[in-house]
Short mmCIF file of C-alpha atoms in Angstrom, two decimals:
data_model
loop_
_atom_site.label_atom_id
_atom_site.label_comp_id
_atom_site.label_asym_id
_atom_site.label_seq_id
_atom_site.Cartn_x
_atom_site.Cartn_y
_atom_site.Cartn_z
CA MET A 1362 168.66 63.50 -128.56
CA ILE A 1363 165.89 62.78 -125.82
CA SER A 1364 166.74 62.92 -122.34
CA PRO A 1365 165.56 59.85 -120.13
CA MET A 1366 162.52 59.83 -118.33
CA GLU A 1367 162.20 58.46 -115.42
CA VAL A 1368 159.75 55.58 -114.88
CA ARG A 1369 158.05 54.14 -111.66
CA LYS A 1370 155.85 51.12 -110.91
CA LEU A 1371 153.26 51.85 -108.90
CA GLY A 1372 151.18 49.89 -106.16
CA ILE A 1373 148.37 49.33 -108.57
CA GLU A 1374 149.11 46.26 -111.32
CA GLY A 1375 150.66 47.49 -114.10
CA VAL A 1376 149.88 51.37 -113.32
CA ILE A 1377 152.93 53.10 -114.47
CA GLU A 1378 154.35 56.49 -113.92
CA PHE A 1379 156.73 58.45 -115.98
CA THR A 1380 158.53 61.72 -115.19
CA PRO A 1381 160.32 63.39 -118.62
CA PRO A 1382 163.12 65.20 -117.99
CA VAL A 1383 162.06 69.70 -118.39
CA HIS A 1384 163.59 71.38 -120.42
CA ARG A 1385 163.60 75.36 -119.24
CA ASP A 1386 164.52 78.80 -120.74
CA ARG A 1387 163.63 82.40 -121.29
CA ARG A 1388 161.24 81.35 -123.66
CA GLY A 1389 159.38 79.00 -121.06
CA LEU A 1390 159.59 74.78 -121.34
CA PHE A 1391 159.82 71.95 -123.68
CA CYS A 1392 159.62 68.43 -122.23
CA SER A 1393 158.17 65.04 -123.80
CA ALA A 1394 155.73 63.21 -121.32
CA PHE A 1395 155.62 60.15 -124.12
CA GLN A 1396 158.56 58.55 -125.22
CA ARG A 1397 158.52 55.57 -127.19
CA GLN A 1398 161.15 53.90 -126.89
CA THR A 1399 160.91 54.29 -122.60
CA PHE A 1400 157.69 52.63 -122.42
CA ALA A 1401 158.36 49.47 -125.09
CA ARG A 1402 161.07 49.28 -122.78
CA THR A 1403 159.04 49.31 -119.86
CA LEU A 1404 156.28 47.25 -120.70
CA GLY A 1405 157.91 45.05 -123.11
CA LYS A 1406 156.00 46.25 -126.39
CA PRO A 1407 155.03 49.89 -127.91
CA LEU A 1408 152.49 51.79 -126.58
CA PHE A 1409 148.78 50.61 -127.69
CA PRO A 1410 147.16 51.81 -130.71
CA VAL A 1411 145.30 55.35 -130.88
CA GLY A 1412 141.87 55.42 -130.96
CA GLN A 1413 141.06 58.59 -129.63
CA VAL A 1414 142.52 61.41 -128.12
CA SER A 1415 141.10 63.99 -125.73
CA HIS A 1416 141.10 66.51 -122.51
CA ASN A 1417 139.85 68.40 -120.76
CA ILE A 1418 139.71 71.95 -118.54
CA SER A 1419 138.93 71.85 -115.00
CA ARG A 1420 137.66 74.38 -112.23
CA ARG A 1421 139.78 74.91 -109.22
CA GLY A 1422 137.71 72.10 -106.78
CA THR A 1423 136.13 69.89 -110.19
CA LEU A 1424 136.43 66.23 -108.57
CA ARG A 1425 136.23 63.77 -111.96
CA GLY A 1426 135.73 59.97 -111.38
CA ILE A 1427 135.75 57.55 -110.76
CA HIS A 1428 135.78 56.60 -113.94
CA TYR A 1429 135.97 53.02 -116.29
CA THR A 1430 134.80 51.63 -119.28
CA ALA A 1431 133.49 48.35 -119.17
CA THR A 1432 135.21 45.69 -120.31
CA PRO A 1433 134.72 44.64 -123.28
CA PRO A 1434 135.59 46.70 -125.00
CA GLY A 1435 137.83 48.30 -122.32
CA MET A 1436 140.72 50.91 -122.76
CA ALA A 1437 143.69 51.41 -121.49
CA LYS A 1438 144.74 55.48 -121.25
CA TYR A 1439 147.91 57.39 -120.88
CA VAL A 1440 147.23 60.85 -118.71
CA TYR A 1441 148.89 64.30 -118.07
CA CYS A 1442 148.56 66.82 -117.33
CA PRO A 1443 149.94 69.76 -119.29
CA ARG A 1444 148.72 73.16 -117.50
CA GLY A 1445 147.60 73.61 -114.17
CA ARG A 1446 147.46 71.62 -111.49
CA VAL A 1447 145.62 67.71 -110.62
CA GLN A 1448 145.82 65.67 -107.71
CA ASP A 1449 145.31 62.13 -109.07
CA PHE A 1450 143.42 58.98 -108.26
CA VAL A 1451 143.55 55.36 -110.01
CA VAL A 1452 141.65 52.80 -108.55
CA ASP A 1453 141.76 49.08 -109.30
CA LEU A 1454 138.73 48.20 -110.42
CA ARG A 1455 139.59 44.49 -111.79
CA VAL A 1456 137.35 42.00 -109.92
CA GLY A 1457 139.98 38.96 -109.23
CA SER A 1458 142.82 41.07 -109.57
CA PRO A 1459 145.89 40.65 -106.92
CA THR A 1460 146.22 44.27 -106.49
CA PHE A 1461 141.28 44.77 -106.40
CA GLY A 1462 140.21 47.56 -104.84
CA THR A 1463 143.71 49.46 -104.44
CA SER A 1464 144.35 52.94 -104.86
CA GLU A 1465 147.44 55.37 -105.91
CA SER A 1466 147.06 58.83 -105.55
CA VAL A 1467 150.13 60.58 -107.80
CA THR A 1468 149.85 64.74 -107.82
CA LEU A 1469 149.88 65.76 -111.92
CA ASP A 1470 150.58 69.88 -112.65
CA GLU A 1471 152.35 71.22 -115.56
CA ASP A 1472 155.93 71.49 -113.28
CA SER A 1473 156.88 67.57 -113.98
CA ASN A 1474 154.42 66.92 -116.72
CA ARG A 1475 154.18 63.76 -115.04
CA ALA A 1476 152.15 61.10 -116.68
CA LEU A 1477 150.34 57.92 -116.19
CA PHE A 1478 149.72 54.62 -117.90
CA LEU A 1479 146.72 53.20 -117.13
CA PRO A 1480 145.61 48.94 -118.04
CA VAL A 1481 142.46 47.75 -119.09
CA GLY A 1482 139.64 48.26 -115.68
CA ILE A 1483 141.71 50.77 -114.05
CA GLY A 1484 139.46 53.46 -112.95
CA HIS A 1485 140.58 56.97 -112.88
CA ALA A 1486 139.52 60.50 -110.73
CA PHE A 1487 141.41 63.36 -109.94
CA LEU A 1488 140.80 66.91 -108.26
CA SER A 1489 141.60 70.06 -109.98
CA THR A 1490 143.87 72.17 -106.95
CA SER A 1491 144.41 75.08 -109.95
CA ASP A 1492 142.37 77.37 -112.47
CA ASP A 1493 141.70 76.08 -115.55
CA SER A 1494 143.64 73.08 -115.37
CA MET A 1495 144.25 70.33 -118.06
CA VAL A 1496 144.35 66.58 -118.47
CA LEU A 1497 145.25 65.38 -121.49
CA TYR A 1498 143.82 61.65 -122.78
CA VAL A 1499 145.30 59.07 -125.48
CA LEU A 1500 142.94 56.61 -124.87
CA SER A 1501 143.24 53.08 -127.06
CA GLY A 1502 139.38 53.66 -128.42
CA ASP A 1503 136.71 55.52 -129.12
CA TYR A 1504 134.62 57.31 -127.07
CA VAL A 1505 131.10 55.39 -126.16
CA ALA A 1506 128.95 56.88 -123.93
CA GLY A 1507 126.70 53.53 -123.29
CA ASN A 1508 130.37 52.03 -122.41
CA GLU A 1509 130.82 54.84 -119.96
CA LEU A 1510 131.24 53.97 -116.13
CA ALA A 1511 131.58 55.70 -112.59
CA VAL A 1512 132.26 54.62 -109.04
CA ASP A 1513 131.90 57.12 -106.16
CA ALA A 1514 135.11 59.06 -105.97
CA LEU A 1515 134.06 59.57 -101.70
CA ASP A 1516 132.99 55.99 -100.79
CA PRO A 1517 134.28 55.89 -97.49
CA ALA A 1518 135.56 52.07 -98.23
CA LEU A 1519 137.75 53.42 -100.47
CA GLY A 1520 139.48 56.32 -98.57
CA LEU A 1521 140.63 58.05 -101.30
CA PRO A 1522 143.10 61.01 -99.84
CA VAL A 1523 140.99 63.98 -102.13
CA PRO A 1524 142.21 67.15 -100.67
CA GLN A 1525 139.84 68.65 -98.42
CA GLY A 1526 139.14 72.34 -98.46
CA TYR A 1527 137.80 72.39 -102.35
CA ASP A 1528 134.23 72.73 -102.76
CA HIS A 1529 134.11 70.11 -105.31
CA ILE A 1530 132.15 70.41 -107.82
CA ARG A 1531 131.00 67.06 -110.09
CA SER A 1532 128.91 66.30 -112.23
CA ASP A 1533 125.08 64.61 -111.74
CA ARG A 1534 126.85 62.02 -112.91
CA ASP A 1535 129.04 61.36 -110.29
CA LEU A 1536 127.64 62.60 -107.28
CA VAL A 1537 124.95 59.74 -108.23
CA ALA A 1538 127.92 57.11 -108.85
CA PRO A 1539 127.37 53.95 -106.37
CA THR A 1540 130.47 52.65 -103.46
CA LEU A 1541 132.55 49.83 -104.87
CA ALA A 1542 130.37 47.33 -103.61
CA GLU A 1543 127.62 48.98 -104.75
CA ALA A 1544 128.66 47.87 -108.32
CA GLY A 1545 130.29 44.99 -107.49
CA GLU A 1546 126.62 43.76 -106.48
CA ARG A 1547 125.66 44.95 -109.38
CA GLY A 1548 127.97 43.28 -111.98
CA LEU A 1549 129.41 46.69 -112.87
CA LEU A 1550 132.84 45.82 -112.36
CA PRO A 1551 135.38 44.41 -114.86
CA GLU A 1552 136.34 40.78 -114.03
CA TYR A 1553 140.12 41.15 -114.55
CA ALA A 1554 140.49 38.11 -117.04
CA ALA A 1555 138.30 39.73 -119.14
CA CYS A 1556 140.59 42.53 -118.60
CA ARG A 1557 143.81 41.51 -119.35
CA GLU A 1558 142.29 40.21 -123.27
CA ALA A 1559 141.06 42.93 -123.84
CA GLU A 1560 144.43 44.66 -123.70
CA ALA A 1561 145.97 41.76 -125.75
CA ARG A 1562 144.00 42.32 -128.73
CA LEU A 1563 144.85 45.99 -128.45
CA TRP A 1564 147.83 45.02 -130.17
CA GLN A 1565 146.50 42.74 -132.39
#
């Protein structure tokens, strides 16, 4: 029988943290980073139908994000770090959301195997604080490059507590990503109502 997970609702509406028990012995460890019954009991519905499972591996100091998907179609995610350690950031980019512009920071690592559920319209970023950190994503849809957008993770207005003392290795796309205000002015941010509608369609 799988042991129960710890569940915590973060300060961003709809974002949930799941921390599983980790069983260790002389061979290593075992954990179940997703548990269907706990997820369904917490959200009142099962995990979205899975469209894709992806992962990346990042050098120490790599800063990825803030990434999000245009809505429609939108994308929900279940994210965790089975190897290494990252400082993870989630940002509410949904215009009209009661928590719009709010951010949260959580450590995801191979010791805790903590996971996050991110509803449609939530931006995601992380800084890898160890070499070869792996972040795994369970996604509600297919990755389509033209639908993937970014906001600057170092936007002073957001004030993400990105750890200092790292090189902040970033992609070309992330280096030129707009600030939150610029993205809003360009009409690039998703509307809260559209995100809720897109999320409801995931289970249809």
